[in-house]
CSV table of C-alpha atoms in Angstrom, one decimal:
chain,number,residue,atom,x,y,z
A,1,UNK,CA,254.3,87.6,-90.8
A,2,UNK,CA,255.9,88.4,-87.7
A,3,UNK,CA,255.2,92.3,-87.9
A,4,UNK,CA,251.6,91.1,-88.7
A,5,UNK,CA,251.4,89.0,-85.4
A,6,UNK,CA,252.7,92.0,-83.7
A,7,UNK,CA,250.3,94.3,-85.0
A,8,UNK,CA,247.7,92.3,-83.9
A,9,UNK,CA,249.0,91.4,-80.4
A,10,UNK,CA,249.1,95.6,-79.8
A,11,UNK,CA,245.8,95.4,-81.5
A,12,UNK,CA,244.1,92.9,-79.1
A,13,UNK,CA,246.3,94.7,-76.1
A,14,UNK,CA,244.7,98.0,-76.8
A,15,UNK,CA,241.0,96.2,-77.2
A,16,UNK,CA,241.5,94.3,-73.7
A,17,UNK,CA,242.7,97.7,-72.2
A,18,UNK,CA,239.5,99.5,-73.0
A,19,UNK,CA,237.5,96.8,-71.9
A,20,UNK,CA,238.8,96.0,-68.7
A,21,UNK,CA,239.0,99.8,-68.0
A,22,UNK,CA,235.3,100.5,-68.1
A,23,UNK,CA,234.8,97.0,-66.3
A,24,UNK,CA,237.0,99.0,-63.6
A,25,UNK,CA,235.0,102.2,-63.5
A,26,UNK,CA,231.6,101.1,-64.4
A,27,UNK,CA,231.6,103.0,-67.4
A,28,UNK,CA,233.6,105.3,-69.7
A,29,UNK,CA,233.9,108.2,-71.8
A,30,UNK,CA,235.4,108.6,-75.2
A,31,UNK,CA,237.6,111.4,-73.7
A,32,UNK,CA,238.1,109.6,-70.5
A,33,UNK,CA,239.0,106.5,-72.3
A,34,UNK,CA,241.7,108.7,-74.4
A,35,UNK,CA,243.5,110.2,-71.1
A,36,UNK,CA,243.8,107.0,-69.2
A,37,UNK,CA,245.1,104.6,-71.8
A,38,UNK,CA,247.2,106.9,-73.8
A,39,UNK,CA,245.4,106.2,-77.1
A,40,UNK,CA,244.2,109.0,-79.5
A,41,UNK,CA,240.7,109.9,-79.4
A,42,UNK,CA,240.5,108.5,-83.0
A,43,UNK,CA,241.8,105.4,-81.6
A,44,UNK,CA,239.3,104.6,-79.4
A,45,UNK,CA,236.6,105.5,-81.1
A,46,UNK,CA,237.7,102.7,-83.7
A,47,UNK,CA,238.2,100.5,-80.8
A,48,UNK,CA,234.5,101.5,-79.2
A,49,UNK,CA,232.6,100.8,-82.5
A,50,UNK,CA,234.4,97.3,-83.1
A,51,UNK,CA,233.5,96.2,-79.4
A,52,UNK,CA,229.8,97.7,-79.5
A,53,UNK,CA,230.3,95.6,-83.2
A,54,UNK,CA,231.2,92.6,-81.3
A,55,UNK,CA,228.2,92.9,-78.5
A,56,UNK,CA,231.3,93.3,-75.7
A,57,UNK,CA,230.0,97.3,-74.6
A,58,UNK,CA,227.0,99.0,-75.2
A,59,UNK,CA,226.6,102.3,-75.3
A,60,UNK,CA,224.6,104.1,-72.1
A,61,UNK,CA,224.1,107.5,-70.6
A,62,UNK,CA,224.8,110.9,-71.7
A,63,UNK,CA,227.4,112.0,-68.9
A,64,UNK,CA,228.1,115.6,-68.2
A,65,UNK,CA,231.9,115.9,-68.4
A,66,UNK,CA,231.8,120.2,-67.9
A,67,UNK,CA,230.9,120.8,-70.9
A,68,UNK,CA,229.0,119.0,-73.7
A,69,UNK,CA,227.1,115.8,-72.5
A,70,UNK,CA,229.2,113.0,-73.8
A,71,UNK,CA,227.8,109.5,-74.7
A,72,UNK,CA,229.0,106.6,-72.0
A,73,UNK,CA,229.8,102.9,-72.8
A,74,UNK,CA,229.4,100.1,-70.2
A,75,UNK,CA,230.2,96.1,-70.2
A,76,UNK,CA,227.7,94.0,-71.5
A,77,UNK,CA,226.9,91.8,-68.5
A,78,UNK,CA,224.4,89.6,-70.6
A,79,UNK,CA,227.4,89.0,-73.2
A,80,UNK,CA,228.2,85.6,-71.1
A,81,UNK,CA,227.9,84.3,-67.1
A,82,UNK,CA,230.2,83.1,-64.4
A,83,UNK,CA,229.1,81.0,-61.7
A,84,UNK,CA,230.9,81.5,-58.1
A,85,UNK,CA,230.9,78.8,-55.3
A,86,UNK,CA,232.5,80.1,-51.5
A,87,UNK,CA,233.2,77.0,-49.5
A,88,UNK,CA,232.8,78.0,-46.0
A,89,UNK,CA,233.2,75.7,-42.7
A,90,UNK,CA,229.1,76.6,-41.9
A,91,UNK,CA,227.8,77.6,-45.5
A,92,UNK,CA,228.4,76.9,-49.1
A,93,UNK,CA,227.0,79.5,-51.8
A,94,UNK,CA,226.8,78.7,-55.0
A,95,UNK,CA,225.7,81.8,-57.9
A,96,UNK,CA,225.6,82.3,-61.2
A,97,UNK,CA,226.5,85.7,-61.8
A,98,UNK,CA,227.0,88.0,-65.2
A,99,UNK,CA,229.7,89.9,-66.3
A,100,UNK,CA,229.3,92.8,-63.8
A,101,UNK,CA,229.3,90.3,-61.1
A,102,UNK,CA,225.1,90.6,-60.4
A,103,UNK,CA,224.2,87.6,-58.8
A,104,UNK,CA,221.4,86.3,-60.9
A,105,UNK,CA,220.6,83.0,-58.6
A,106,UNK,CA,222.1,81.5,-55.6
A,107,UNK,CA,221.8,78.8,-53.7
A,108,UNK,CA,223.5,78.3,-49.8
A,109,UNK,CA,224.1,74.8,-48.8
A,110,UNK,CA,224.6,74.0,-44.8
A,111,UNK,CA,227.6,72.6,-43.7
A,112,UNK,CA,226.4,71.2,-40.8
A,113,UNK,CA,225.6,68.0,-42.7
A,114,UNK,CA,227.8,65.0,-42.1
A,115,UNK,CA,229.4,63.9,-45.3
A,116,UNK,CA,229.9,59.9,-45.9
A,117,UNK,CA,233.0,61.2,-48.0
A,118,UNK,CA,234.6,63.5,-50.4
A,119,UNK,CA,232.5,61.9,-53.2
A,120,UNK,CA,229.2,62.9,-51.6
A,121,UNK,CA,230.5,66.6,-51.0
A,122,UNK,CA,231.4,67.1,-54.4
A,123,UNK,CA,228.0,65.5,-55.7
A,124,UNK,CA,226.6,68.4,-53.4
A,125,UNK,CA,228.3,71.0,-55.4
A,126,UNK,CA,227.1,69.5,-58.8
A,127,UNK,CA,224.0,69.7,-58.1
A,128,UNK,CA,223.5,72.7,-56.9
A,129,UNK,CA,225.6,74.3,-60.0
A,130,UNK,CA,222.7,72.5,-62.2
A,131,UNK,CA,220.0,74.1,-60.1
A,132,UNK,CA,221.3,77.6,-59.9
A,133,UNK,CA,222.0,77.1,-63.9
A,134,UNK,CA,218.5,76.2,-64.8
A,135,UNK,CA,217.3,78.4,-62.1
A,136,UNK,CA,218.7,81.2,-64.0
A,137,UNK,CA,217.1,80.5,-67.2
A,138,UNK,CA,220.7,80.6,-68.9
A,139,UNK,CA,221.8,78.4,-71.6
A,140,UNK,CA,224.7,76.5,-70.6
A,141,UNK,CA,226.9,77.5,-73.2
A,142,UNK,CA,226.9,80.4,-72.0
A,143,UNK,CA,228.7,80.0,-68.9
A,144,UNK,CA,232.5,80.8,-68.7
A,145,UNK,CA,233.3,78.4,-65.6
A,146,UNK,CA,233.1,77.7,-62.1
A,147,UNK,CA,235.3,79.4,-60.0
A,148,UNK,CA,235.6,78.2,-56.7
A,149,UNK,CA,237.3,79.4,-53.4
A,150,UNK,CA,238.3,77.2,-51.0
A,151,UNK,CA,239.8,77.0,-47.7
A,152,UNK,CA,243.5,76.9,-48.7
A,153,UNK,CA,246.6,75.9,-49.4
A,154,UNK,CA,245.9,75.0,-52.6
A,155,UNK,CA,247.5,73.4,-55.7
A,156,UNK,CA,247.1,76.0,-58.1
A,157,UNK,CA,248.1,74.2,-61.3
A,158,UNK,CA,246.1,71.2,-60.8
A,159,UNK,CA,243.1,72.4,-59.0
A,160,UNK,CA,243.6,70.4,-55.9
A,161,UNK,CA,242.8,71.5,-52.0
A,162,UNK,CA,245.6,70.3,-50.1
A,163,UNK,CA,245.1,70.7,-46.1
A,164,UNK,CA,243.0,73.0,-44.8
A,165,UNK,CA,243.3,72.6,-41.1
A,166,UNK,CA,239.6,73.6,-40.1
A,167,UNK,CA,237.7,71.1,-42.8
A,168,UNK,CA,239.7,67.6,-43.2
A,169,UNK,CA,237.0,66.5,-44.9
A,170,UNK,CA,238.8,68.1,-48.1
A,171,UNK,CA,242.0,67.2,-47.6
A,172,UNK,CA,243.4,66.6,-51.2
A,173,UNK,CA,240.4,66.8,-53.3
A,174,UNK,CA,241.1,66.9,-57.1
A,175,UNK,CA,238.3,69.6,-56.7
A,176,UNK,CA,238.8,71.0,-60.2
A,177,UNK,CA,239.2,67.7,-62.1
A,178,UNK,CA,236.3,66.2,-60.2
A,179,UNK,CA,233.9,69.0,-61.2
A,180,UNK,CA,234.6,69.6,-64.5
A,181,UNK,CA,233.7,65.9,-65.4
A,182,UNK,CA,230.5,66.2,-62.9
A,183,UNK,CA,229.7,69.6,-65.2
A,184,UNK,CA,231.3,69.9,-68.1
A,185,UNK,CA,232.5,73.4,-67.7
A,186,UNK,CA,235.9,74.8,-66.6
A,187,UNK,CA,236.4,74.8,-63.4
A,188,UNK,CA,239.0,77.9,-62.0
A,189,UNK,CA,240.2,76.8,-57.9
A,190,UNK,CA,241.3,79.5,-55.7
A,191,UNK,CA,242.0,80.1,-52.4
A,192,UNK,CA,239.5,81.7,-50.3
A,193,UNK,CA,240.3,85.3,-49.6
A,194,UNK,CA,242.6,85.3,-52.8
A,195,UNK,CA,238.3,85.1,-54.6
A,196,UNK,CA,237.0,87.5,-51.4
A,197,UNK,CA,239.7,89.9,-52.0
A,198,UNK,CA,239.3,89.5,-56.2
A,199,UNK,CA,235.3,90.6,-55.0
A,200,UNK,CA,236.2,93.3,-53.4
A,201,UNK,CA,238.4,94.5,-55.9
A,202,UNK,CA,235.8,94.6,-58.7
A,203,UNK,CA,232.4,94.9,-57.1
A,204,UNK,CA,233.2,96.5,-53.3
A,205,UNK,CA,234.9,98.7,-51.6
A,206,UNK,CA,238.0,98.9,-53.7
A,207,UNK,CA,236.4,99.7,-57.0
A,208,UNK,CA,238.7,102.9,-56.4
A,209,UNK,CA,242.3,101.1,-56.0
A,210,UNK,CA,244.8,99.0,-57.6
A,211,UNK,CA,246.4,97.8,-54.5
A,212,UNK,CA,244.7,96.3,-51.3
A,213,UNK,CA,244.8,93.7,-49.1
A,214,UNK,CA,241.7,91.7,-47.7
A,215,UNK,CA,241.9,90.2,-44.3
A,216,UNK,CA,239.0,87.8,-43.0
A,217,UNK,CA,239.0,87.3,-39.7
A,218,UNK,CA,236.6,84.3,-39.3
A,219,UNK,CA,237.1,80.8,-37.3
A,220,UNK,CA,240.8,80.7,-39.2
A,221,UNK,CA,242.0,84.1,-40.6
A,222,UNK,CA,243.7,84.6,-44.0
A,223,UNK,CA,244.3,87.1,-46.4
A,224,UNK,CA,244.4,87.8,-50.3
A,225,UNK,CA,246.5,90.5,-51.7
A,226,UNK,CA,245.7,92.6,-54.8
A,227,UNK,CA,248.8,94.1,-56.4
A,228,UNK,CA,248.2,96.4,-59.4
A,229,UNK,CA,244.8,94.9,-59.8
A,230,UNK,CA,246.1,91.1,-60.2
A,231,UNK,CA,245.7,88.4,-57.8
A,232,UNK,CA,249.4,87.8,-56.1
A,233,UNK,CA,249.5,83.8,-54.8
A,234,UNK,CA,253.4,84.4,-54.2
A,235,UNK,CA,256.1,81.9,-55.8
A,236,UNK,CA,254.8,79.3,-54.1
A,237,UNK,CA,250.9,79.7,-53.9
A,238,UNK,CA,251.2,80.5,-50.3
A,239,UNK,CA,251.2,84.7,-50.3
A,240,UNK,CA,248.5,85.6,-47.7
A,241,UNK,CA,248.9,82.9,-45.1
A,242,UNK,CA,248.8,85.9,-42.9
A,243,UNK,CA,248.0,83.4,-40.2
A,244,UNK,CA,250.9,82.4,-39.3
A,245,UNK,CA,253.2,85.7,-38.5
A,246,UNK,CA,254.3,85.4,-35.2
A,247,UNK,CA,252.4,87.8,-32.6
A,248,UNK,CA,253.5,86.2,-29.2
A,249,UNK,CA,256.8,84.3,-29.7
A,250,UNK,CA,255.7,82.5,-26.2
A,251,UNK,CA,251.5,82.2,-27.0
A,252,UNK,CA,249.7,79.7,-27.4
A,253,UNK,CA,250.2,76.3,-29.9
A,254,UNK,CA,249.3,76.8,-33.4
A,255,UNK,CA,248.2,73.7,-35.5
A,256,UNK,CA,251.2,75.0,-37.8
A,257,UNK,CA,253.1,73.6,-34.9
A,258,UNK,CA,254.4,76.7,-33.8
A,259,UNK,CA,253.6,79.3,-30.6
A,260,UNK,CA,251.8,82.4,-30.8
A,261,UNK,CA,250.7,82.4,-34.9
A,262,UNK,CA,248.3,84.9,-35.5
A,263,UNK,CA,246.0,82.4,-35.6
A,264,UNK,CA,246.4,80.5,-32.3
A,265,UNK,CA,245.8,84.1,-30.6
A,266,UNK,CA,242.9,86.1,-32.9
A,267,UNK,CA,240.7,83.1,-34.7
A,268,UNK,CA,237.3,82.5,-33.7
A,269,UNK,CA,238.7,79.5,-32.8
A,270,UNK,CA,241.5,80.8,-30.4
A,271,UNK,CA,238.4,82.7,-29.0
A,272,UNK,CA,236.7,79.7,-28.3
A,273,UNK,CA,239.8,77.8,-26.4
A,274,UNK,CA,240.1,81.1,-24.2
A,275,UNK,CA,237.1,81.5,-23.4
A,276,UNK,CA,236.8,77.3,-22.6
A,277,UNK,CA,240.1,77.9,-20.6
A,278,UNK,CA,239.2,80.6,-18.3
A,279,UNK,CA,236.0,79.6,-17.7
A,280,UNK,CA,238.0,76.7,-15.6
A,281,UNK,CA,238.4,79.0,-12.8
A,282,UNK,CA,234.6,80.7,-13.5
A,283,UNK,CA,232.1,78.1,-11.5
A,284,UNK,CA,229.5,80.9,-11.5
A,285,UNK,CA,229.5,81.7,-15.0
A,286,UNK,CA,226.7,80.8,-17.4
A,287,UNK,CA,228.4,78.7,-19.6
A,288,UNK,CA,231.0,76.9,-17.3
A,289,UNK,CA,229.1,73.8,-17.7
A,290,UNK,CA,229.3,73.9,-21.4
A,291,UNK,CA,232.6,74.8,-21.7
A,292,UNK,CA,234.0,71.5,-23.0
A,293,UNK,CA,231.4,71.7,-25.9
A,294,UNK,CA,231.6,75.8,-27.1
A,295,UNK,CA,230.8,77.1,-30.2
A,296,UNK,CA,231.2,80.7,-31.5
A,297,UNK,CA,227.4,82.0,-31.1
A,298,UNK,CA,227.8,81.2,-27.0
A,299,UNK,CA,230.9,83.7,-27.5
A,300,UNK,CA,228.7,86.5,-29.1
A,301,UNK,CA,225.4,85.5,-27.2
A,302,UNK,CA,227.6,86.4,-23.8
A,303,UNK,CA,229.1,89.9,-25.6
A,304,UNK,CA,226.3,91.1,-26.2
A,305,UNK,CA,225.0,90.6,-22.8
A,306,UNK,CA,228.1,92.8,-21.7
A,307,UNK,CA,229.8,89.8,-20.4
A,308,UNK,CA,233.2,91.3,-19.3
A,309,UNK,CA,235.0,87.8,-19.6
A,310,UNK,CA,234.2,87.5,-23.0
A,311,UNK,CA,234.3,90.8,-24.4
A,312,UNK,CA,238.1,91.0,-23.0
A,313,UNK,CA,238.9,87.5,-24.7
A,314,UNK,CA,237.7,89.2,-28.0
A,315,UNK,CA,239.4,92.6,-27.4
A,316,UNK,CA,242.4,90.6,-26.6
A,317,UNK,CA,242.0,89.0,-30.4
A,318,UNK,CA,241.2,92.1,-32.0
A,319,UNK,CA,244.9,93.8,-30.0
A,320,UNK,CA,246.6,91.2,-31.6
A,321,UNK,CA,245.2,91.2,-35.5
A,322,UNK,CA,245.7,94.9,-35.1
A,323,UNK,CA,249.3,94.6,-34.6
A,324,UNK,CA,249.4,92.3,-37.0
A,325,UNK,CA,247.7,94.5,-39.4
A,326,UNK,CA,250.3,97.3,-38.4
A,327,UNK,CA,253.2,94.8,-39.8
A,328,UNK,CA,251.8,94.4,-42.7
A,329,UNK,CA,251.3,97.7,-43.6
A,330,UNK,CA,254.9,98.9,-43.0
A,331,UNK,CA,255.6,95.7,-45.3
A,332,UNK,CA,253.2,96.2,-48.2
A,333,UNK,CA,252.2,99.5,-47.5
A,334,UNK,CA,248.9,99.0,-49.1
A,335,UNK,CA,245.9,101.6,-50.4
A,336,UNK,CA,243.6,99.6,-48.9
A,337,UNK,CA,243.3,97.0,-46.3
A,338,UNK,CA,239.7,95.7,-46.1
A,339,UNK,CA,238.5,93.4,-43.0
A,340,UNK,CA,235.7,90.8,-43.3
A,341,UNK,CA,234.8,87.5,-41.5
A,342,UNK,CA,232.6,86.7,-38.4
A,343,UNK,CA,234.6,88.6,-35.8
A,344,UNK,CA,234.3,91.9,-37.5
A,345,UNK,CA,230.8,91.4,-38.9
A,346,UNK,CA,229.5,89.8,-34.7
A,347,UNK,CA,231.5,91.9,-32.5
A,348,UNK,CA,231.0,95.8,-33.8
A,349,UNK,CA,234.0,97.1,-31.4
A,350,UNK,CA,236.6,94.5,-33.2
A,351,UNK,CA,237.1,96.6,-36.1
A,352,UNK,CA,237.3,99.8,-34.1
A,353,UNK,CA,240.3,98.6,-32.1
A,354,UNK,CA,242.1,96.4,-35.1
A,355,UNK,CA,241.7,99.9,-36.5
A,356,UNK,CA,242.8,102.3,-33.6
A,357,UNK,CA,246.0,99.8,-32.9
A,358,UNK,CA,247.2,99.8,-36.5
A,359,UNK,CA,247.2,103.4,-36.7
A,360,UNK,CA,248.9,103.2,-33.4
A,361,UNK,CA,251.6,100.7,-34.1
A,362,UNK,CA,252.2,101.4,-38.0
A,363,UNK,CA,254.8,104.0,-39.7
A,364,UNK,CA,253.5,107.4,-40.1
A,365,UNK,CA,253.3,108.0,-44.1
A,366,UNK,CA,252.4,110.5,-46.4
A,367,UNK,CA,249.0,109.6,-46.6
A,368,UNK,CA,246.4,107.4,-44.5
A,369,UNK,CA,246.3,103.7,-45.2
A,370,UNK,CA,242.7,103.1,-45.7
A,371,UNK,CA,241.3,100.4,-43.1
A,372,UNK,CA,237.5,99.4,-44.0
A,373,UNK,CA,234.8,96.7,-43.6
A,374,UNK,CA,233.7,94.7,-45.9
A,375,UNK,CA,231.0,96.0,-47.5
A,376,UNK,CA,229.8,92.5,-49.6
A,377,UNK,CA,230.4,91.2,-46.4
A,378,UNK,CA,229.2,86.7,-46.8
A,379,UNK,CA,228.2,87.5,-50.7
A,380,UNK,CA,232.1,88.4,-51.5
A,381,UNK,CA,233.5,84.9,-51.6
A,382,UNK,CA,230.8,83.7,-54.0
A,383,UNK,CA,230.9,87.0,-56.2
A,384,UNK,CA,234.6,87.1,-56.3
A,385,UNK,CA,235.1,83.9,-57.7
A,386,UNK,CA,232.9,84.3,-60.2
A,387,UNK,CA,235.0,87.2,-61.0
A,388,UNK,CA,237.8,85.5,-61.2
A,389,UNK,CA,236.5,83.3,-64.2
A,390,UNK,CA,235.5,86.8,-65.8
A,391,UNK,CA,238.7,88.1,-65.4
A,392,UNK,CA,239.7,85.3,-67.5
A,393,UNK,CA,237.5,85.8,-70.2
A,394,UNK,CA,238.7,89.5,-70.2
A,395,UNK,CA,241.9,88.6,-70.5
A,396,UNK,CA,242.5,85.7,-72.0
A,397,UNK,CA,239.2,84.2,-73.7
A,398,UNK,CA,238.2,87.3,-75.1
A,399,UNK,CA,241.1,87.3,-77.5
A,400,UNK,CA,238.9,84.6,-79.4
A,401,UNK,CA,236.0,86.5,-79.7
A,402,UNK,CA,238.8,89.5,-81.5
A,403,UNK,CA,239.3,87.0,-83.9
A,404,UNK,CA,235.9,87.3,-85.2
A,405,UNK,CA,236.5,90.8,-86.4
């Protein structure tokens, strides 16, 4: 009985590693499939006709290989659904997605709202899951879950937001627990840039990588980290709270409650308390009588118009996230490290001198780190956690669907 287990356990191994292999590359090859697992080409043929059996591939193109054309298979993205939701201090998106990560509907909810409570918030959020749902035209059973990313830290095991400092108004929401009775689906809670990071991974631009980091640089900053294609929260769910390296041992006050964090120099918000700061000493500038009330479009309103106060307050930012950056490459040392957020995405010279100060700052290696932009740019949140409840199915969930053949 044992051996038999075993067999099977290798059996559903060698099924999952197929799978997840073309839902890395797009599609795959016999051939292909036979030099990157290791399996004979007998093998996964076998494999190939019991997952086109099971409706998990189907068959696609003839690719040229250099010789013969050779028959492709791809994931069935119809097979079942995800739906993604990205809570963001300004916007909310909520998608239902399929198994390629295709947003088939989405909704964006404003954050600008004033919420009675927690209660009303998560209302919000079931709604808009039932709207996007019948929206789609899918049959409920055929979602896999909600994944959700959300400004962290978070309680992994029991689904709960903790304290994020930039939106109290979730401060220790059984999120997970909440929704899953509001829905009656499953319900995966992640961090933020642990789901933007996940969305880059499989739909972006690290489709070609097993090992990147994702760094958004938005009103807070915070990264997710991809180590040989998993999701790495660290031993104590707080891996990426890349905020809080120390930059400027005698900067300014973090809400961490120490000096010179990442984060109390290069956020949107550090931008904003700079800018309101020096502005003291500017009675002729055009925004020195709002400078008590600030918000981040006055900071890229006066950029653009080549104002030299701002623009050095958000080179300064970009110095210090580059040598940031630098550190953690010589750390991690990375394949990728992709940047996102509304610094980057507002301020078109911000990437070009995180990037040109890394380089700078970093140890010289055999090859090039790659540094890059986002290229899903405010759709990754909401795609990657709906990829994170795929991954799950192709993973975990999928072994029950084996069991039907």
């Amino acid at each position: 009985m044992a051996e038999q287990n075993n067999q099977v356990q290798l059996k559903n191994y060698n099924r999952r590693s197929v799978l997840n292999y073309i839902r890395k590359n797009g599609t795959a090859t016999k051939a292909g499939l036979a030099s990157a697992t290791g399996l004979t080409f007998m093998a996964i043929k076998k494999i190939l006709e019991e997952l086109e059996k099971l409706n998990l591939i189907k068959g696609g193109q003839l690719e040229s290989t250099g010789g013969r054309r050779a028959l492709s298979y791809a994931i069935n993205e119809n097979y079942r659904y995800s739906i993604g939701i990205h809570i963001n201090k300004f916007v909310t998106r909520v998608a239902v997605m399929n198994l390629r990560g295709q947003v088939i509907a989405m909704e964006k909810l404003s954050m600008d709202r004033g919420f009675s409570g927690q209660n009303e918030f998560v209302e919000m959020l079931s709604r808009s899951v039932e709207r996007v749902i019948e929206r789609s035209g899918i049959e409920h059973s055929k979602i896999l879950g909600i994944g959700v990313g959300v400004p962290g830290p978070v309680d992994y095991a029991e689904g709960v937001i903790l304290t994020p400092p930039n939106m109290p108004i979730l401060n220790y929401l059984p999120l997970r627990e909440i929704l899953e009775k509001n829905t009656g689906i499953p319900v995966f809670v992640n961090k933020d840039t642990n789901v933007i990071a996940f969305g880059e991974y499989w739909c972006g631009e690290a489709r070609d990588c097993s090992t990147l980091v994702y760094t958004d640089v938005d009103m807070g900053i915070g990264s997710g980290l991809i180590i040989d294609g998993k999701l790495n929260i660290g031993a104590n769910g707080i891996a990426g709270e890349f905020c809080h390296i120390t930059v400027d041992i005698n900067g300014a006050l973090c809400n961490c409650g120490n000096r010179g964090c990442l984060e109390a120099v290069s956020s949107g918000i550090a931008v904003i308390k700079e800018l309101s700061r020096r502005l003291d000493k500017e009675e002729k500038h055009p925004l020195y009588k709002k400078r008590e009330d600030l918000v981040i479009e006055d900071v890229f309103e006066m950029a653009e118009k080549k104002d030299m106060l701002t623009i050095s307050i958000l080179n300064q930012s970009a110095f210090y996230l580059g040598v940031a950056i630098s550190n953690l490459i010589n750390i991690l040392d990375p394949e990728l490290v992709i940047l996102g957020g509304i610094l980057i995405q507002r301020y078109p010279r911000y990437f070009d001198i995180v990037k040109d100060v890394a380089d700078q700052r970093k140890v010289k290696g055999a090859r090039e780190n790659r540094l890059l932009v986002s290229s899903l740019k405010e759709s990754a949140g909401v795609i990657g956690a709906g990829e994170v409840v795929a991954d799950n199915f192709f993973n975990k969930l999928v072994n029950e669907v084996f069991m039907k053949n």
